[in-house]
XYZ file of C-alpha atoms in Angstrom:
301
model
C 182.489 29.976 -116.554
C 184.914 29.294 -113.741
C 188.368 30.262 -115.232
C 192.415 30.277 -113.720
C 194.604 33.278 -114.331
C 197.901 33.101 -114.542
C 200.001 36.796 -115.023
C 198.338 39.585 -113.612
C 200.086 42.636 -115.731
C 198.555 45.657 -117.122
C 196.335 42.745 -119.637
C 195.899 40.043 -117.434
C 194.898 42.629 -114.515
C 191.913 43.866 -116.416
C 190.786 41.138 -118.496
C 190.236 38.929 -115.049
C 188.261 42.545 -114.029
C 186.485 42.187 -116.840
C 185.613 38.635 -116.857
C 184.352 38.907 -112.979
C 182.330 42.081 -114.073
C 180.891 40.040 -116.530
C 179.818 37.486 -114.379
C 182.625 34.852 -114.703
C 184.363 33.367 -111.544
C 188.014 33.926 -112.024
C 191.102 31.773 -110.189
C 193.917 34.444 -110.283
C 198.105 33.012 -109.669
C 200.765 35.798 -110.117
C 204.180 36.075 -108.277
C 203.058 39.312 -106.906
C 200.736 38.449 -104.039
C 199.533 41.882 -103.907
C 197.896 41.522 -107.485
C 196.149 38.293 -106.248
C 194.858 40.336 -103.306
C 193.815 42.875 -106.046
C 191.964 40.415 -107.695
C 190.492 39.257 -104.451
C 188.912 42.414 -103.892
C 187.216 42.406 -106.952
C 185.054 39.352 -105.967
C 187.757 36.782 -107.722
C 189.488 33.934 -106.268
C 193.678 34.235 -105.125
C 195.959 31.308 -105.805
C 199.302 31.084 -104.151
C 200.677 28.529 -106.252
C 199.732 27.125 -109.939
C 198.523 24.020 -108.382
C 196.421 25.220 -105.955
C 194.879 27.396 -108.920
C 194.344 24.441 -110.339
C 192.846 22.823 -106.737
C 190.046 25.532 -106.887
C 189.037 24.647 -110.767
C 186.593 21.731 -111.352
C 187.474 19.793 -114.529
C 187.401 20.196 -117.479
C 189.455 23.071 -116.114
C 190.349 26.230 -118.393
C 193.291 28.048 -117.703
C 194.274 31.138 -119.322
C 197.841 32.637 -119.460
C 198.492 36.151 -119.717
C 202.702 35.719 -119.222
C 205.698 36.884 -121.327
C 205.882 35.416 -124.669
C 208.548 32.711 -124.953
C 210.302 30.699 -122.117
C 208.323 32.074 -119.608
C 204.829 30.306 -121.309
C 206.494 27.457 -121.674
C 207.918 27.024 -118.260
C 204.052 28.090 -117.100
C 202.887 25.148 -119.420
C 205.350 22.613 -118.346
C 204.587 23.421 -114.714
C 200.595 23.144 -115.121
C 201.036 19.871 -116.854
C 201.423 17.708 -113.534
C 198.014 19.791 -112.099
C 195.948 19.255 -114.895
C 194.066 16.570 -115.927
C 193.126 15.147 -119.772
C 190.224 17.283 -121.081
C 191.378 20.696 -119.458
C 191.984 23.372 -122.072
C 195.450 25.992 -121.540
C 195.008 29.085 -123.199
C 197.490 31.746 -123.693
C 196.566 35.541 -124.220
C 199.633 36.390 -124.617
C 201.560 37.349 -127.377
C 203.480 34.511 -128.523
C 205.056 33.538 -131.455
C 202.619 31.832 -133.686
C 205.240 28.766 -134.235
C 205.643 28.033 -130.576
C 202.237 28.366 -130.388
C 202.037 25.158 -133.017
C 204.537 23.118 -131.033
C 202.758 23.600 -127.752
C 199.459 22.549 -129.496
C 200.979 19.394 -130.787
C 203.109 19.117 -127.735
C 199.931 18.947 -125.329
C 197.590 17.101 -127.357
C 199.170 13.876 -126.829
C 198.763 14.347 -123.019
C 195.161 15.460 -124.034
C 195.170 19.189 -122.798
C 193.825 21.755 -125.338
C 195.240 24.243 -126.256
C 193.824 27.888 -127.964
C 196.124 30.622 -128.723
C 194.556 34.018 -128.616
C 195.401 37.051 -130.241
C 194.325 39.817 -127.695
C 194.478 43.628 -128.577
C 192.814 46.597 -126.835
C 195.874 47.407 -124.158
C 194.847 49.074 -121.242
C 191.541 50.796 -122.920
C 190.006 46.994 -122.924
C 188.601 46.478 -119.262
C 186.269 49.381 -119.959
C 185.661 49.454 -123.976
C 186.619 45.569 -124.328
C 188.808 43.711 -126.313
C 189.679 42.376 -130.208
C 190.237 38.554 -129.867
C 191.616 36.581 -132.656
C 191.412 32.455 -131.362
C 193.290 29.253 -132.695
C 193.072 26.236 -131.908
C 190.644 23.113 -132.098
C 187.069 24.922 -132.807
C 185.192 22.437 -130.498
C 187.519 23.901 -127.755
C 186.640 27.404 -129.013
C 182.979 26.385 -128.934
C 183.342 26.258 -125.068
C 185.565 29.004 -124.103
C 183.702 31.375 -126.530
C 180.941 32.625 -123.665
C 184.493 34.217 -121.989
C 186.047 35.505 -125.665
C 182.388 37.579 -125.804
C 182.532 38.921 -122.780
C 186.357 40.037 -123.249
C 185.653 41.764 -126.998
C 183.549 44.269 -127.801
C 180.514 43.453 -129.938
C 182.079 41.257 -132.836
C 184.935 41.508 -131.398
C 186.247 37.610 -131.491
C 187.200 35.561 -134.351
C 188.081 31.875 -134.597
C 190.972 31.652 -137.263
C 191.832 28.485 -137.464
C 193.908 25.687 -135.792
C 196.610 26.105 -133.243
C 198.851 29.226 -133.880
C 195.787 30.844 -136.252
C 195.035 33.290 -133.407
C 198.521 34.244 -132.781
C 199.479 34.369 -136.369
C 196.451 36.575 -137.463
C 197.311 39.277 -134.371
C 201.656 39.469 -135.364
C 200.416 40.459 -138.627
C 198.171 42.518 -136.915
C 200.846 44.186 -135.160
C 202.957 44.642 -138.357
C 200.601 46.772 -139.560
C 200.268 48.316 -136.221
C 203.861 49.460 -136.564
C 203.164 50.910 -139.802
C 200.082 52.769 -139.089
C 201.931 54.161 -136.257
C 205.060 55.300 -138.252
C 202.823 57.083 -140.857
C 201.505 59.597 -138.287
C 204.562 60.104 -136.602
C 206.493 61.306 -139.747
C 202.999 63.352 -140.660
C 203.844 65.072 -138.222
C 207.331 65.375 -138.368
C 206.848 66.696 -140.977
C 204.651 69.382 -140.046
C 207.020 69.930 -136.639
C 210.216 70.842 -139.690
C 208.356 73.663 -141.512
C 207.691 77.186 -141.070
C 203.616 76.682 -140.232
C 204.300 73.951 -137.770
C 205.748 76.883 -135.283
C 201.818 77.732 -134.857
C 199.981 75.029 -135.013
C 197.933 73.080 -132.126
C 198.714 69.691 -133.050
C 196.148 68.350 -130.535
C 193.204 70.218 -132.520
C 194.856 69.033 -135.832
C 194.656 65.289 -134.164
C 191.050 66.173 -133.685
C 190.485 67.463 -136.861
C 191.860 64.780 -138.369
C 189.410 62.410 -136.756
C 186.267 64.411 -138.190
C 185.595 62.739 -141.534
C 188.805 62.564 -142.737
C 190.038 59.303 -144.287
C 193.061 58.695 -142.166
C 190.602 58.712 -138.495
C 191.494 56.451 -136.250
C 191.714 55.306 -132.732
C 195.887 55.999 -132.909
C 194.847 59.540 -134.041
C 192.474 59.911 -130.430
C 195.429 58.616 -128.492
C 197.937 61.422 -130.313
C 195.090 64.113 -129.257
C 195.193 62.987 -126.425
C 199.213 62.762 -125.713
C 199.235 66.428 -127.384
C 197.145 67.677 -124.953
C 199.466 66.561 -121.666
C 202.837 67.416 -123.680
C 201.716 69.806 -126.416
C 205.263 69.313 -128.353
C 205.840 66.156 -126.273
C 208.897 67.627 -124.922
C 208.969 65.464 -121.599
C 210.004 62.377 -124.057
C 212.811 60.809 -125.238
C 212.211 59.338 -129.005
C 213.631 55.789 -128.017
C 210.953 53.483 -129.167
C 211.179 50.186 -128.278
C 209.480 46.748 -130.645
C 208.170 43.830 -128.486
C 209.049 41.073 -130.544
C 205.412 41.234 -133.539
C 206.652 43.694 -135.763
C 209.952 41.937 -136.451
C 207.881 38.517 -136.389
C 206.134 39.910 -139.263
C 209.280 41.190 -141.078
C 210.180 37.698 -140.764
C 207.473 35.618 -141.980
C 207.310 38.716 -144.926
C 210.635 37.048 -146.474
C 210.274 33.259 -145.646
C 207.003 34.327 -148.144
C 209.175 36.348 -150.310
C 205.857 38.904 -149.553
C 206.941 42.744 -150.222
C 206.453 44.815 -146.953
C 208.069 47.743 -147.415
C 205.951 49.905 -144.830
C 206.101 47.484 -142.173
C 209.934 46.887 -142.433
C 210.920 50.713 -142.914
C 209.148 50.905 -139.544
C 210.709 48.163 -137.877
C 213.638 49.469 -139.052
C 212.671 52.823 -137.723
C 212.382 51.401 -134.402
C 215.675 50.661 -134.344
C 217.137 53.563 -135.759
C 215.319 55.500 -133.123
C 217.634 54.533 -129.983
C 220.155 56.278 -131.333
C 218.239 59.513 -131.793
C 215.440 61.596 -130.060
C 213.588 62.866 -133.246
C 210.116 64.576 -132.841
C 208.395 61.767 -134.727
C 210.136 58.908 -132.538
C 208.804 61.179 -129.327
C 204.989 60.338 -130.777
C 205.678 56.960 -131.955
C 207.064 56.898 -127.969
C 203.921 58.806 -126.622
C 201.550 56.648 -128.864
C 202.659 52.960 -127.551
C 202.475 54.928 -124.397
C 198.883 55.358 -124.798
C 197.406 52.511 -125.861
C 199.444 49.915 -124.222
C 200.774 51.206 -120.828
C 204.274 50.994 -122.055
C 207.063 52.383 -120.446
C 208.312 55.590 -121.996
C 211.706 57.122 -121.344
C 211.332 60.601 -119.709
C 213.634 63.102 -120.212
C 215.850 64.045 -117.116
């Protein structure tokens, strides 16, 4: 497939590195001309502007959008409209709000673009071990873009989930539970970190351990080993953990339900609670996001 790419951050970076490894000719548009060049170098096409991206795509064009969640997609939509043509397909990685994600799908269908929200986790791991997809939209649409989606995710790693805002809906909840995965460790071992036999313990090899049979292994638990092993009490850290916008998303659509989530909203709530602090467990919760995502941590002075 010959597909545009429009944001070139620490996602839409690898995922267009991962798409050209994988045999796809990628279009790549991002303000920073230096990314483009980036891109360039990896055998991919640069685009200096949105319509010359889509100048270099042959219809049906697809066009995939890896930009900030909220005004910035749909100023990105609203200036692709006048380049693209009826039968090209917008698709936005990104991690939008599920609702917008509806209105856009209505919104462009009666100019007759298509639109597919996807879900995308795997943070910066996923140009090398590849990337969970979870895909809304029209399923015909899905049908075509899919040969991309497999060679994003790992093996079974892409599900269609139903119509617009499916894909984007199905990975906020995702994150919610994210959040509360995350908070569970952290107080673990904050826990540990308060008592007496925390003063000896290697909480890198009890990370490890942890991840050798034991019912709570997971991928967070590798990332922790591996944060313990560059900052053994995470010391260089400040506990101020930010929340992107999913996890209170979540909390959200928990009432409108009138759905108990008592995990995910304590650690919401945690989130908050941690900028005015600099506890142990907010340092790994910190470290963690750190780790799997790229985010920016706050580094002690």
């Amino acid at each position: 497939m010959r597909i545009g790419m429009v944001g070139l951050g620490k996602m839409g970076m690898n995922m267009s590195k991962r798409l050209i490894r994988g045999g796809h000719e990628v279009v790549a548009f991002d303000m920073d001309a230096a990314r483009v060049a980036e891109i360039a170098g990896e055998k991919g096409a640069g685009a200096g502007s949105l319509g010359e991206l889509a100048g270099k795509l042959a219809h049906p064009r697809f066009v995939w959008l890896m930009v900030p969640a909220g005004k910035p997609v749909d100023d990105t939509v609203d200036a692709l409209i006048g380049t693209l043509e009826k039968g090209d397909t917008i698709i936005d990685g990104g991690n939008s709000h599920y609702k917008d994600s509806v209105r856009r799908g209505a919104a462009l269908k009666e100019k007759g673009i298509n639109f597919m929200d996807v879900g995308v986790s795997g943070g910066v791991w996923g140009l090398d071990e590849g990337y969970c997809l979870m895909a809304g939209g029209d399923s015909d649409t899905f049908g075509r873009i899919e040969p991309a989606l497999k060679t994003l995710a790992q093996e079974d790693g892409v599900l269609y989930c139903g119509p617009s805002g499916a894909g984007h809906f199905v990975k906020m909840v995702h994150n919610g539970i994210e959040y509360g995965m995350m908070a569970a460790y952290a107080e673990g071992f904050d826990i540990m970190e308060a008592s007496p036999y925390g003063v000896g313990l290697d909480y890198e090899k009890v990370a490890h351990l942890w991840n050798r049979g034991s019912v709570i292994r997971s991928w967070l638990l590798e990332l922790a080993e591996d944060a313990f092993k560059k900052d053994p009490r995470l010391s260089g850290l400040t506990g101020y953990v930010e929340d992107s916008g999913e996890g209170r998303w979540t909390v959200q659509e928990a009432v409108e339900l009138a759905v108990p989530a008592p995990v995910i909203s304590a650690s919401l709530f945690q989130r908050f609670r941690s900028r005015n602090g600099d506890s142990f467990a907010d340092r790994l919760l910190a470290a963690l996001r750190n780790e799997f995502g790229g985010h920016a941590v706050k580094k002690k002075a």
